[in-house]
Amino acid sequence: MDCKKALEACHGNEEAAVDHLRKQGISTAAKKAARVTSEGSVASYIHAGGKIGVLVEVNCESDFVARTDDFKDLIKDIAMHIAAADPKFVRKEDVTPEAYEREKEIYRAQAAATGKPAPVVEKIVEGKMAKFYEEVCLIEQPFIKDQNISVGQLIATKVGKLGENIAVRRFARFKVGDPNVTIAATTFQEQQPKE
Amino acid sequence: MDCKKALEACHGNEEAAVDHLRKQGISTAAKKAARVTSEGSVASYIHAGGKIGVLVEVNCESDFVARTDDFKDLIKDIAMHIAAADPKFVRKEDVTPEAYEREKEIYRAQAAATGKPAPVVEKIVEGKMAKFYEEVCLIEQPFIKDQNISVGQLIATKVGKLGENIAVRRFARFKVGDPNVTIAATTFQEQQPKE
C-alpha cells in the first residue's frame, strides 16, 4: 500500500518511489517490493590463469532445482562459454536499437568502401546483420562445447529434463587490461494486466 | 597515426573514433590503441552456495607480481570482502555527484521528519555524510577480516611488500533474485599534458 502510494506520488517512477519511501523510513518494505521472486544461482569462471573472468546469474523456479548437479553443470558450462565466446547481450530482445544501428552503420560503410553499387551494398549489409545476433547474443551463439546446438538449445534441453523454466538473468566479463567490460542483463518486459 | 587522425575527425570522442576506424577496416589498430597497458588478475568469490557472486579485477605493474601468492591472496580477500560488505563504488572519487546528492537528500528528509530545528538537521546530515564514503566505497570500508584497517590500508601494505603499485580496477556483485546489481569501476582521470 505504501509502495502504491509512493509510486503514484512519483508518477510511476520506481527508483524515485524507493527514494520517496526511504525518506519516510519505510525502506525495508521498499526493498521487499523491489525484490523479484526468483531462485537460481550465481557462478563464475576464471580463465587463462586469471586473465579473463566471468560472473553469471541463472534463474530457475525453485531452490531445489538450483541445487541439482544438472543445474550446476549448466551454469558452469554457460560461464565457460561466455569466457570463450565473449557475447555482448543475453537475448536478441536485449540488443539496444542504438547498438543495432551502430553495427549496421559500420557494415554499411565497410560495404560502401568496396565501391559496389548501392543494391549490392544493401545485400551485403543484410547478410551481415543476419549473422549479428548469432555473434553477439549469448542465447543465439553456437555452444562452444557442441557447435551443433545454440546456448538457447542447451538450456532448453535442461528445461525439459528439470521441468522448470530456466533463464540467464545477467553476466559480467572482465579481461585484465581491457578497458571494455561486458555487463549484460535481460530486460524485463512490463506485465500487462489481464482483461 | 590513424588513431590520431580518427580522433581529430571525431573531435576527440574516443568511441566515435573507434567506430570511424572500424568503418575504414582499421579495427585491429584501433583495438590496440584503446588497450590500457596494465597487468593483474581477475578473481571471483561465490558465497552462500551460489546466492551471491563477486568478480573483481585488480591491477599491478608486472605479470610477475600478478602471479605471486601474496597478490593472489590479496585479490581473493578483496573479492570475499566485496561479497560480505557490499560496497557500491571503488574509491571516493568514483562516487557520482548524483549519487552523493541523492543520498544527502534522503538523510536531509529523514532528519527533517524528526521535527528538529534546521541547524540541528544540518548537523545530523553532515554527520551521516561523513560516514557515507566509509559505507559505500570499497577502499574506505573497514576490512572484514580485520576491522582495524581499511581495504585501502590492506592494499597499501601489499604495495610495500611487493614493490609495485596495486589498484582495484572494477568489480561486479550479483545476488540471486535481487534486481539491483553493483557494477563499479575506477574512473580514470585524463592525463594532463606536462608543460
mmCIF file of C-alpha atoms in Angstrom:
data_model
loop_
_atom_site.group_PDB
_atom_site.id
_atom_site.type_symbol
_atom_site.label_atom_id
_atom_site.label_comp_id
_atom_site.label_asym_id
_atom_site.label_seq_id
_atom_site.Cartn_x
_atom_site.Cartn_y
_atom_site.Cartn_z
ATOM 1 C CA MET A 1 0.000 0.000 0.000
ATOM 2 C CA ASP A 2 2.833 2.368 0.908
ATOM 3 C CA CYS A 3 4.564 1.342 -2.281
ATOM 4 C CA LYS A 4 1.498 2.042 -4.374
ATOM 5 C CA LYS A 5 1.082 5.491 -2.847
ATOM 6 C CA ALA A 6 4.780 6.231 -3.326
ATOM 7 C CA LEU A 7 4.591 5.128 -6.945
ATOM 8 C CA GLU A 8 1.613 7.391 -7.519
ATOM 9 C CA ALA A 9 3.394 10.289 -5.809
ATOM 10 C CA CYS A 10 6.373 9.723 -8.093
ATOM 11 C CA HIS A 11 4.310 9.293 -11.266
ATOM 12 C CA GLY A 12 5.225 5.621 -11.618
ATOM 13 C CA ASN A 13 8.993 6.154 -11.491
ATOM 14 C CA GLU A 14 10.148 3.133 -9.457
ATOM 15 C CA GLU A 15 13.556 4.455 -8.442
ATOM 16 C CA ALA A 16 12.113 7.764 -7.293
ATOM 17 C CA ALA A 17 9.407 5.891 -5.384
ATOM 18 C CA VAL A 18 12.015 3.868 -3.487
ATOM 19 C CA ASP A 19 13.803 7.121 -2.557
ATOM 20 C CA HIS A 20 10.439 8.540 -1.504
ATOM 21 C CA LEU A 21 9.807 5.556 0.772
ATOM 22 C CA ARG A 22 13.317 5.636 2.224
ATOM 23 C CA LYS A 23 12.779 9.295 3.067
ATOM 24 C CA GLN A 24 9.769 8.204 5.066
ATOM 25 C CA GLY A 25 11.834 5.475 6.691
ATOM 26 C CA ILE A 26 9.893 2.675 5.033
ATOM 27 C CA SER A 27 12.992 1.400 3.321
ATOM 28 C CA THR A 28 12.591 -2.232 4.332
ATOM 29 C CA ALA A 29 9.172 -2.513 2.740
ATOM 30 C CA ALA A 30 10.504 -0.786 -0.343
ATOM 31 C CA LYS A 31 13.333 -3.268 -0.643
ATOM 32 C CA LYS A 32 10.910 -6.164 -0.438
ATOM 33 C CA ALA A 33 8.637 -4.647 -3.055
ATOM 34 C CA ALA A 34 11.570 -4.291 -5.407
ATOM 35 C CA ARG A 35 12.655 -7.904 -4.985
ATOM 36 C CA VAL A 36 11.952 -10.330 -7.791
ATOM 37 C CA THR A 37 10.876 -13.738 -6.536
ATOM 38 C CA SER A 38 13.210 -15.983 -8.434
ATOM 39 C CA GLU A 39 15.571 -18.723 -7.428
ATOM 40 C CA GLY A 40 18.779 -19.824 -9.069
ATOM 41 C CA SER A 41 22.481 -19.497 -8.681
ATOM 42 C CA VAL A 42 25.489 -17.277 -9.385
ATOM 43 C CA ALA A 43 28.572 -18.967 -10.810
ATOM 44 C CA SER A 44 31.952 -17.770 -12.009
ATOM 45 C CA TYR A 45 34.627 -18.949 -14.363
ATOM 46 C CA ILE A 46 38.220 -17.760 -14.297
ATOM 47 C CA HIS A 47 40.151 -18.381 -17.495
ATOM 48 C CA ALA A 48 43.793 -18.318 -18.507
ATOM 49 C CA GLY A 49 45.241 -18.079 -15.017
ATOM 50 C CA GLY A 50 43.181 -15.071 -14.015
ATOM 51 C CA LYS A 51 43.340 -13.047 -17.225
ATOM 52 C CA ILE A 52 39.606 -13.391 -18.047
ATOM 53 C CA GLY A 53 36.798 -13.692 -15.521
ATOM 54 C CA VAL A 54 33.078 -14.270 -15.885
ATOM 55 C CA LEU A 55 30.216 -13.959 -13.400
ATOM 56 C CA VAL A 56 26.773 -15.213 -14.407
ATOM 57 C CA GLU A 57 23.364 -15.492 -12.742
ATOM 58 C CA VAL A 58 20.961 -18.136 -13.974
ATOM 59 C CA ASN A 59 17.430 -18.312 -12.590
ATOM 60 C CA CYS A 60 15.050 -21.223 -12.142
ATOM 61 C CA GLU A 61 11.799 -21.615 -10.256
ATOM 62 C CA SER A 62 12.830 -23.453 -7.086
ATOM 63 C CA ASP A 63 15.882 -23.662 -4.870
ATOM 64 C CA PHE A 64 15.545 -27.439 -5.127
ATOM 65 C CA VAL A 65 16.357 -27.313 -8.849
ATOM 66 C CA ALA A 66 19.083 -24.715 -8.255
ATOM 67 C CA ARG A 67 20.890 -27.250 -6.076
ATOM 68 C CA THR A 68 20.824 -30.142 -8.562
ATOM 69 C CA ASP A 69 24.027 -31.215 -10.312
ATOM 70 C CA ASP A 70 22.278 -30.767 -13.671
ATOM 71 C CA PHE A 71 21.647 -27.096 -12.957
ATOM 72 C CA LYS A 72 25.133 -26.563 -11.541
ATOM 73 C CA ASP A 73 26.708 -28.164 -14.624
ATOM 74 C CA LEU A 74 24.601 -25.971 -16.895
ATOM 75 C CA ILE A 75 25.562 -22.723 -15.198
ATOM 76 C CA LYS A 76 29.236 -23.754 -15.171
ATOM 77 C CA ASP A 77 29.040 -24.504 -18.910
ATOM 78 C CA ILE A 78 27.405 -21.139 -19.576
ATOM 79 C CA ALA A 79 30.087 -19.259 -17.604
ATOM 80 C CA MET A 80 32.819 -21.078 -19.518
ATOM 81 C CA HIS A 81 31.043 -20.361 -22.795
ATOM 82 C CA ILE A 82 30.865 -16.623 -22.011
ATOM 83 C CA ALA A 83 34.600 -16.537 -21.227
ATOM 84 C CA ALA A 84 35.393 -18.121 -24.614
ATOM 85 C CA ALA A 85 32.732 -16.662 -26.920
ATOM 86 C CA ASP A 86 32.543 -13.125 -25.483
ATOM 87 C CA PRO A 87 28.834 -12.364 -26.076
ATOM 88 C CA LYS A 88 27.631 -8.788 -25.592
ATOM 89 C CA PHE A 89 23.941 -9.360 -24.787
ATOM 90 C CA VAL A 90 21.812 -12.108 -23.253
ATOM 91 C CA ARG A 91 18.990 -12.305 -25.820
ATOM 92 C CA LYS A 92 18.009 -10.692 -29.133
ATOM 93 C CA GLU A 93 15.492 -8.575 -27.256
ATOM 94 C CA ASP A 94 18.253 -7.066 -25.152
ATOM 95 C CA VAL A 95 20.154 -5.572 -28.092
ATOM 96 C CA THR A 96 19.525 -1.845 -27.887
ATOM 97 C CA PRO A 97 18.336 -0.089 -31.062
ATOM 98 C CA GLU A 98 21.441 2.110 -30.751
ATOM 99 C CA ALA A 99 23.785 -0.895 -30.740
ATOM 100 C CA TYR A 100 21.910 -2.392 -33.693
ATOM 101 C CA GLU A 101 22.018 0.794 -35.757
ATOM 102 C CA ARG A 102 25.623 1.442 -34.866
ATOM 103 C CA GLU A 103 26.665 -2.007 -36.079
ATOM 104 C CA LYS A 104 24.610 -1.637 -39.249
ATOM 105 C CA GLU A 105 26.241 1.710 -39.955
ATOM 106 C CA ILE A 106 29.696 0.152 -39.672
ATOM 107 C CA TYR A 107 28.788 -2.711 -42.033
ATOM 108 C CA ARG A 108 27.264 -0.245 -44.471
ATOM 109 C CA ALA A 109 30.366 1.947 -44.530
ATOM 110 C CA GLN A 110 32.604 -1.117 -44.930
ATOM 111 C CA ALA A 111 30.473 -2.391 -47.832
ATOM 112 C CA ALA A 112 30.222 1.043 -49.437
ATOM 113 C CA ALA A 113 34.023 1.325 -49.360
ATOM 114 C CA THR A 114 34.238 -1.616 -51.785
ATOM 115 C CA GLY A 115 32.766 0.663 -54.452
ATOM 116 C CA LYS A 116 29.983 -1.810 -55.306
ATOM 117 C CA PRO A 117 26.585 -0.481 -56.463
ATOM 118 C CA ALA A 118 24.049 0.501 -53.794
ATOM 119 C CA PRO A 119 21.724 -2.566 -54.164
ATOM 120 C CA VAL A 120 24.714 -4.900 -53.731
ATOM 121 C CA VAL A 121 25.876 -2.932 -50.692
ATOM 122 C CA GLU A 122 22.427 -3.335 -49.112
ATOM 123 C CA LYS A 123 22.515 -7.100 -49.759
ATOM 124 C CA ILE A 124 25.902 -7.369 -48.054
ATOM 125 C CA VAL A 125 24.660 -5.367 -45.044
ATOM 126 C CA GLU A 126 21.547 -7.556 -44.767
ATOM 127 C CA GLY A 127 23.677 -10.679 -44.807
ATOM 128 C CA LYS A 128 25.972 -9.360 -42.101
ATOM 129 C CA MET A 129 23.114 -8.248 -39.855
ATOM 130 C CA ALA A 130 21.553 -11.719 -40.074
ATOM 131 C CA LYS A 131 24.761 -13.047 -38.545
ATOM 132 C CA PHE A 132 24.915 -10.224 -35.995
ATOM 133 C CA TYR A 133 22.553 -11.701 -33.396
ATOM 134 C CA GLU A 134 24.308 -15.043 -33.617
ATOM 135 C CA GLU A 135 27.584 -13.318 -32.920
ATOM 136 C CA VAL A 136 26.634 -11.064 -30.012
ATOM 137 C CA CYS A 137 23.709 -12.741 -28.184
ATOM 138 C CA LEU A 138 24.582 -15.468 -25.708
ATOM 139 C CA ILE A 139 21.349 -17.381 -26.347
ATOM 140 C CA GLU A 140 21.907 -17.388 -30.129
ATOM 141 C CA GLN A 141 25.604 -18.316 -30.089
ATOM 142 C CA PRO A 142 26.698 -21.839 -31.027
ATOM 143 C CA PHE A 143 27.620 -23.570 -27.748
ATOM 144 C CA ILE A 144 31.417 -23.832 -27.568
ATOM 145 C CA LYS A 145 31.387 -27.455 -26.394
ATOM 146 C CA ASP A 146 28.919 -28.535 -29.104
ATOM 147 C CA GLN A 147 28.712 -26.228 -32.095
ATOM 148 C CA ASN A 148 25.639 -28.064 -33.454
ATOM 149 C CA ILE A 149 23.386 -26.508 -30.808
ATOM 150 C CA SER A 150 22.957 -22.945 -29.607
ATOM 151 C CA VAL A 151 23.260 -21.965 -25.938
ATOM 152 C CA GLY A 152 19.481 -21.460 -26.031
ATOM 153 C CA GLN A 153 19.003 -25.054 -27.155
ATOM 154 C CA LEU A 154 21.382 -26.272 -24.452
ATOM 155 C CA ILE A 155 19.206 -24.502 -21.879
ATOM 156 C CA ALA A 156 16.018 -25.881 -23.476
ATOM 157 C CA THR A 157 17.196 -29.471 -23.033
ATOM 158 C CA LYS A 158 17.808 -28.765 -19.332
ATOM 159 C CA VAL A 159 14.365 -27.179 -19.007
ATOM 160 C CA GLY A 160 12.911 -30.405 -20.408
ATOM 161 C CA LYS A 161 14.965 -32.533 -18.036
ATOM 162 C CA LEU A 162 14.428 -30.491 -14.859
ATOM 163 C CA GLY A 163 10.819 -29.450 -15.511
ATOM 164 C CA GLU A 164 11.335 -25.795 -14.618
ATOM 165 C CA ASN A 165 11.795 -22.658 -16.614
ATOM 166 C CA ILE A 166 15.450 -21.566 -16.698
ATOM 167 C CA ALA A 167 16.691 -18.147 -17.775
ATOM 168 C CA VAL A 168 20.042 -16.409 -17.878
ATOM 169 C CA ARG A 169 19.491 -13.224 -15.897
ATOM 170 C CA ARG A 170 22.791 -11.361 -16.353
ATOM 171 C CA PHE A 171 26.518 -11.729 -16.730
ATOM 172 C CA ALA A 172 29.733 -9.731 -16.423
ATOM 173 C CA ARG A 173 33.000 -10.406 -18.243
ATOM 174 C CA PHE A 174 36.308 -8.753 -17.320
ATOM 175 C CA LYS A 175 39.589 -9.126 -19.185
ATOM 176 C CA VAL A 176 42.732 -7.848 -17.493
ATOM 177 C CA GLY A 177 43.957 -4.606 -19.044
ATOM 178 C CA ASP A 178 40.997 -4.326 -21.426
ATOM 179 C CA PRO A 179 39.065 -1.096 -20.820
ATOM 180 C CA ASN A 180 35.946 -2.620 -22.405
ATOM 181 C CA VAL A 181 33.802 -4.596 -19.974
ATOM 182 C CA THR A 182 30.745 -6.582 -20.880
ATOM 183 C CA ILE A 183 27.857 -6.175 -18.471
ATOM 184 C CA ALA A 184 24.671 -7.718 -19.842
ATOM 185 C CA ALA A 185 21.246 -8.251 -18.323
ATOM 186 C CA THR A 186 17.871 -9.388 -19.551
ATOM 187 C CA THR A 187 15.474 -6.509 -19.898
ATOM 188 C CA PHE A 188 12.215 -7.424 -18.258
ATOM 189 C CA GLN A 189 9.023 -6.503 -20.046
ATOM 190 C CA GLU A 190 6.216 -4.896 -18.093
ATOM 191 C CA GLN A 191 3.482 -7.342 -17.131
ATOM 192 C CA GLN A 192 0.285 -6.426 -18.931
ATOM 193 C CA PRO A 193 -2.758 -6.614 -16.616
ATOM 194 C CA LYS A 194 -5.216 -9.264 -17.820
ATOM 195 C CA GLU A 195 -8.566 -8.062 -19.116
ATOM 196 C CA MET B 1 48.735 7.864 -36.701
ATOM 197 C CA ASP B 2 45.414 6.521 -37.988
ATOM 198 C CA CYS B 3 44.094 6.769 -34.473
ATOM 199 C CA LYS B 4 45.184 10.368 -34.122
ATOM 200 C CA LYS B 5 43.510 11.324 -37.400
ATOM 201 C CA ALA B 6 40.351 9.465 -36.409
ATOM 202 C CA LEU B 7 40.277 11.203 -33.037
ATOM 203 C CA GLU B 8 40.641 14.572 -34.753
ATOM 204 C CA ALA B 9 37.890 13.701 -37.223
ATOM 205 C CA CYS B 10 35.642 12.783 -34.304
ATOM 206 C CA HIS B 11 36.554 15.829 -32.213
ATOM 207 C CA GLY B 12 38.333 13.750 -29.573
ATOM 208 C CA ASN B 13 35.415 11.373 -28.947
ATOM 209 C CA GLU B 14 37.180 8.033 -28.432
ATOM 210 C CA GLU B 15 34.196 5.774 -29.013
ATOM 211 C CA ALA B 16 33.238 7.575 -32.218
ATOM 212 C CA ALA B 17 36.863 7.398 -33.334
ATOM 213 C CA VAL B 18 36.944 3.623 -32.896
ATOM 214 C CA ASP B 19 33.769 3.357 -34.980
ATOM 215 C CA HIS B 20 35.390 5.631 -37.552
ATOM 216 C CA LEU B 21 38.434 3.363 -37.741
ATOM 217 C CA ARG B 22 36.365 0.179 -37.910
ATOM 218 C CA LYS B 23 34.455 1.691 -40.828
ATOM 219 C CA GLN B 24 37.801 2.041 -42.561
ATOM 220 C CA GLY B 25 38.677 -1.525 -41.619
ATOM 221 C CA ILE B 26 41.480 -0.479 -39.291
ATOM 222 C CA SER B 27 39.757 -2.121 -36.349
ATOM 223 C CA THR B 28 42.753 -4.071 -35.077
ATOM 224 C CA ALA B 29 44.914 -0.989 -34.701
ATOM 225 C CA ALA B 30 42.019 0.797 -33.029
ATOM 226 C CA LYS B 31 41.605 -2.011 -30.523
ATOM 227 C CA LYS B 32 45.298 -1.842 -29.664
ATOM 228 C CA ALA B 33 45.175 1.939 -29.220
ATOM 229 C CA ALA B 34 42.274 1.559 -26.791
ATOM 230 C CA ARG B 35 44.092 -1.045 -24.693
ATOM 231 C CA VAL B 36 45.438 0.044 -21.331
ATOM 232 C CA THR B 37 48.830 -1.474 -20.581
ATOM 233 C CA SER B 38 48.262 -2.898 -17.142
ATOM 234 C CA GLU B 39 48.828 -6.291 -15.631
ATOM 235 C CA GLY B 40 46.958 -8.005 -12.853
ATOM 236 C CA SER B 41 44.329 -10.621 -12.320
ATOM 237 C CA VAL B 42 40.592 -11.287 -12.250
ATOM 238 C CA ALA B 43 39.244 -13.307 -9.316
ATOM 239 C CA SER B 44 35.828 -14.385 -8.169
ATOM 240 C CA TYR B 45 34.157 -15.346 -4.940
ATOM 241 C CA ILE B 46 30.940 -17.310 -4.699
ATOM 242 C CA HIS B 47 29.171 -17.044 -1.364
ATOM 243 C CA ALA B 48 26.366 -18.892 0.382
ATOM 244 C CA GLY B 49 26.208 -21.817 -2.022
ATOM 245 C CA GLY B 50 25.803 -19.684 -5.122
ATOM 246 C CA LYS B 51 23.462 -16.994 -3.805
ATOM 247 C CA ILE B 52 25.986 -14.138 -4.015
ATOM 248 C CA GLY B 53 28.783 -13.841 -6.540
ATOM 249 C CA VAL B 54 31.602 -11.342 -6.963
ATOM 250 C CA LEU B 55 34.011 -10.715 -9.814
ATOM 251 C CA VAL B 56 36.923 -8.324 -9.267
ATOM 252 C CA GLU B 57 39.876 -7.097 -11.319
ATOM 253 C CA VAL B 58 42.974 -5.887 -9.503
ATOM 254 C CA ASN B 59 45.864 -4.375 -11.437
ATOM 255 C CA CYS B 60 49.567 -4.280 -10.726
ATOM 256 C CA GLU B 61 52.565 -3.338 -12.826
ATOM 257 C CA SER B 62 54.008 -6.693 -13.879
ATOM 258 C CA ASP B 63 52.711 -10.162 -14.613
ATOM 259 C CA PHE B 64 55.449 -11.431 -12.302
ATOM 260 C CA VAL B 65 53.779 -9.781 -9.311
ATOM 261 C CA ALA B 66 50.315 -10.841 -10.521
ATOM 262 C CA ARG B 67 51.445 -14.479 -10.218
ATOM 263 C CA THR B 68 52.761 -14.231 -6.649
ATOM 264 C CA ASP B 69 50.865 -15.859 -3.795
ATOM 265 C CA ASP B 70 50.788 -12.515 -1.972
ATOM 266 C CA PHE B 71 48.910 -10.890 -4.842
ATOM 267 C CA LYS B 72 46.580 -13.863 -5.277
ATOM 268 C CA ASP B 73 45.758 -13.842 -1.554
ATOM 269 C CA LEU B 74 45.055 -10.107 -1.683
ATOM 270 C CA ILE B 75 42.648 -10.332 -4.613
ATOM 271 C CA LYS B 76 40.862 -13.313 -3.023
ATOM 272 C CA ASP B 77 40.482 -11.313 0.227
ATOM 273 C CA ILE B 78 39.108 -8.325 -1.708
ATOM 274 C CA ALA B 79 36.560 -10.495 -3.553
ATOM 275 C CA MET B 80 35.403 -12.037 -0.277
ATOM 276 C CA HIS B 81 35.208 -8.595 1.328
ATOM 277 C CA ILE B 82 33.002 -7.287 -1.515
ATOM 278 C CA ALA B 83 30.636 -10.249 -1.127
ATOM 279 C CA ALA B 84 30.241 -9.504 2.595
ATOM 280 C CA ALA B 85 30.404 -5.700 2.780
ATOM 281 C CA ASP B 86 28.523 -4.853 -0.435
ATOM 282 C CA PRO B 87 30.355 -1.647 -1.461
ATOM 283 C CA LYS B 88 28.861 0.444 -4.267
ATOM 284 C CA PHE B 89 31.964 2.244 -5.564
ATOM 285 C CA VAL B 90 35.695 1.599 -5.727
ATOM 286 C CA ARG B 91 37.045 4.948 -4.431
ATOM 287 C CA LYS B 92 35.688 8.249 -3.113
ATOM 288 C CA GLU B 93 36.495 9.819 -6.486
ATOM 289 C CA ASP B 94 34.155 7.360 -8.217
ATOM 290 C CA VAL B 95 31.038 8.438 -6.311
ATOM 291 C CA THR B 96 28.984 10.387 -8.821
ATOM 292 C CA PRO B 97 27.719 13.835 -7.750
ATOM 293 C CA GLU B 98 24.195 12.486 -8.438
ATOM 294 C CA ALA B 99 24.655 9.551 -6.026
ATOM 295 C CA TYR B 100 26.123 11.893 -3.411
ATOM 296 C CA GLU B 101 23.292 14.436 -3.692
ATOM 297 C CA ARG B 102 20.655 11.721 -3.756
ATOM 298 C CA GLU B 103 21.951 10.221 -0.520
ATOM 299 C CA LYS B 104 22.206 13.634 1.099
ATOM 300 C CA GLU B 105 18.631 14.406 0.100
ATOM 301 C CA ILE B 106 17.421 11.203 1.777
ATOM 302 C CA TYR B 107 19.311 11.936 5.021
ATOM 303 C CA ARG B 108 18.005 15.501 4.984
ATOM 304 C CA ALA B 109 14.383 14.359 4.630
ATOM 305 C CA GLN B 110 14.831 11.724 7.354
ATOM 306 C CA ALA B 111 16.333 14.315 9.726
ATOM 307 C CA ALA B 112 13.704 16.934 8.859
ATOM 308 C CA ALA B 113 10.945 14.415 9.670
ATOM 309 C CA THR B 114 12.154 14.396 13.312
ATOM 310 C CA GLY B 115 10.863 17.976 13.585
ATOM 311 C CA LYS B 116 14.185 19.276 14.921
ATOM 312 C CA PRO B 117 15.262 22.844 14.073
ATOM 313 C CA ALA B 118 17.063 23.439 10.775
ATOM 314 C CA PRO B 119 20.601 23.906 12.206
ATOM 315 C CA VAL B 120 20.306 20.589 14.082
ATOM 316 C CA VAL B 121 19.024 18.887 10.933
ATOM 317 C CA GLU B 122 22.060 20.148 9.008
ATOM 318 C CA LYS B 123 24.395 18.823 11.736
ATOM 319 C CA ILE B 124 22.774 15.380 11.538
ATOM 320 C CA VAL B 125 23.070 15.350 7.733
ATOM 321 C CA GLU B 126 26.754 16.364 7.937
ATOM 322 C CA GLY B 127 27.447 13.570 10.395
ATOM 323 C CA LYS B 128 25.736 10.989 8.198
ATOM 324 C CA MET B 129 27.526 12.113 5.040
ATOM 325 C CA ALA B 130 30.895 11.812 6.810
ATOM 326 C CA LYS B 131 30.090 8.132 7.300
ATOM 327 C CA PHE B 132 28.776 7.773 3.748
ATOM 328 C CA TYR B 133 32.112 7.205 1.979
ATOM 329 C CA GLU B 134 33.145 4.670 4.583
ATOM 330 C CA GLU B 135 29.936 2.789 3.953
ATOM 331 C CA VAL B 136 29.864 2.721 0.163
ATOM 332 C CA CYS B 137 33.486 2.912 -1.062
ATOM 333 C CA LEU B 138 35.449 -0.325 -1.115
ATOM 334 C CA ILE B 139 38.766 1.408 -0.412
ATOM 335 C CA GLU B 140 37.346 3.239 2.638
ATOM 336 C CA GLN B 141 35.484 0.293 4.174
ATOM 337 C CA PRO B 142 36.899 -1.459 7.265
ATOM 338 C CA PHE B 143 38.355 -4.774 6.019
ATOM 339 C CA ILE B 144 36.024 -7.583 7.099
ATOM 340 C CA LYS B 145 38.848 -9.846 8.311
ATOM 341 C CA ASP B 146 40.498 -7.037 10.321
ATOM 342 C CA GLN B 147 38.232 -4.122 11.200
ATOM 343 C CA ASN B 148 41.202 -2.047 12.435
ATOM 344 C CA ILE B 149 42.398 -1.368 8.898
ATOM 345 C CA SER B 150 40.589 -0.213 5.777
ATOM 346 C CA VAL B 151 40.728 -2.136 2.493
ATOM 347 C CA GLY B 152 42.908 0.711 1.212
ATOM 348 C CA GLN B 153 45.367 0.125 4.047
ATOM 349 C CA LEU B 154 45.341 -3.621 3.352
ATOM 350 C CA ILE B 155 46.317 -2.856 -0.250
ATOM 351 C CA ALA B 156 48.970 -0.345 0.894
ATOM 352 C CA THR B 157 50.740 -2.991 2.986
ATOM 353 C CA LYS B 158 50.882 -5.270 -0.082
ATOM 354 C CA VAL B 159 52.220 -2.414 -2.213
ATOM 355 C CA GLY B 160 55.021 -2.004 0.330
ATOM 356 C CA LYS B 161 55.743 -5.728 0.354
ATOM 357 C CA LEU B 162 55.581 -6.335 -3.411
ATOM 358 C CA GLY B 163 57.125 -3.030 -4.508
ATOM 359 C CA GLU B 164 54.539 -2.312 -7.188
ATOM 360 C CA ASN B 165 51.537 -0.067 -7.389
ATOM 361 C CA ILE B 166 48.292 -2.035 -6.951
ATOM 362 C CA ALA B 167 44.813 -0.759 -7.777
ATOM 363 C CA VAL B 168 41.318 -2.227 -7.783
ATOM 364 C CA ARG B 169 40.085 -1.612 -11.323
ATOM 365 C CA ARG B 170 36.456 -2.779 -11.146
ATOM 366 C CA PHE B 171 34.072 -5.260 -9.620
ATOM 367 C CA ALA B 172 30.627 -6.763 -10.127
ATOM 368 C CA ARG B 173 28.363 -8.223 -7.434
ATOM 369 C CA PHE B 174 25.253 -10.291 -8.193
ATOM 370 C CA LYS B 175 22.763 -11.589 -5.637
ATOM 371 C CA VAL B 176 20.230 -14.167 -6.802
ATOM 372 C CA GLY B 177 16.776 -12.651 -7.180
ATOM 373 C CA ASP B 178 17.919 -9.108 -6.370
ATOM 374 C CA PRO B 179 17.227 -6.730 -9.256
ATOM 375 C CA ASN B 180 19.931 -4.351 -8.017
ATOM 376 C CA VAL B 181 23.388 -5.192 -9.303
ATOM 377 C CA THR B 182 26.562 -3.451 -8.283
ATOM 378 C CA ILE B 183 28.902 -2.720 -11.152
ATOM 379 C CA ALA B 184 31.718 -0.407 -10.091
ATOM 380 C CA ALA B 185 34.822 0.784 -11.882
ATOM 381 C CA THR B 186 37.536 3.308 -11.225
ATOM 382 C CA THR B 187 37.061 6.393 -13.307
ATOM 383 C CA PHE B 188 40.323 7.310 -14.938
ATOM 384 C CA GLN B 189 41.242 10.937 -14.998
ATOM 385 C CA GLU B 190 42.508 12.469 -18.218
ATOM 386 C CA GLN B 191 46.275 12.773 -18.288
ATOM 387 C CA GLN B 192 47.206 16.435 -18.282
ATOM 388 C CA PRO B 193 49.993 17.176 -20.756
ATOM 389 C CA LYS B 194 53.082 18.403 -18.911
ATOM 390 C CA GLU B 195 54.096 21.997 -19.503
#
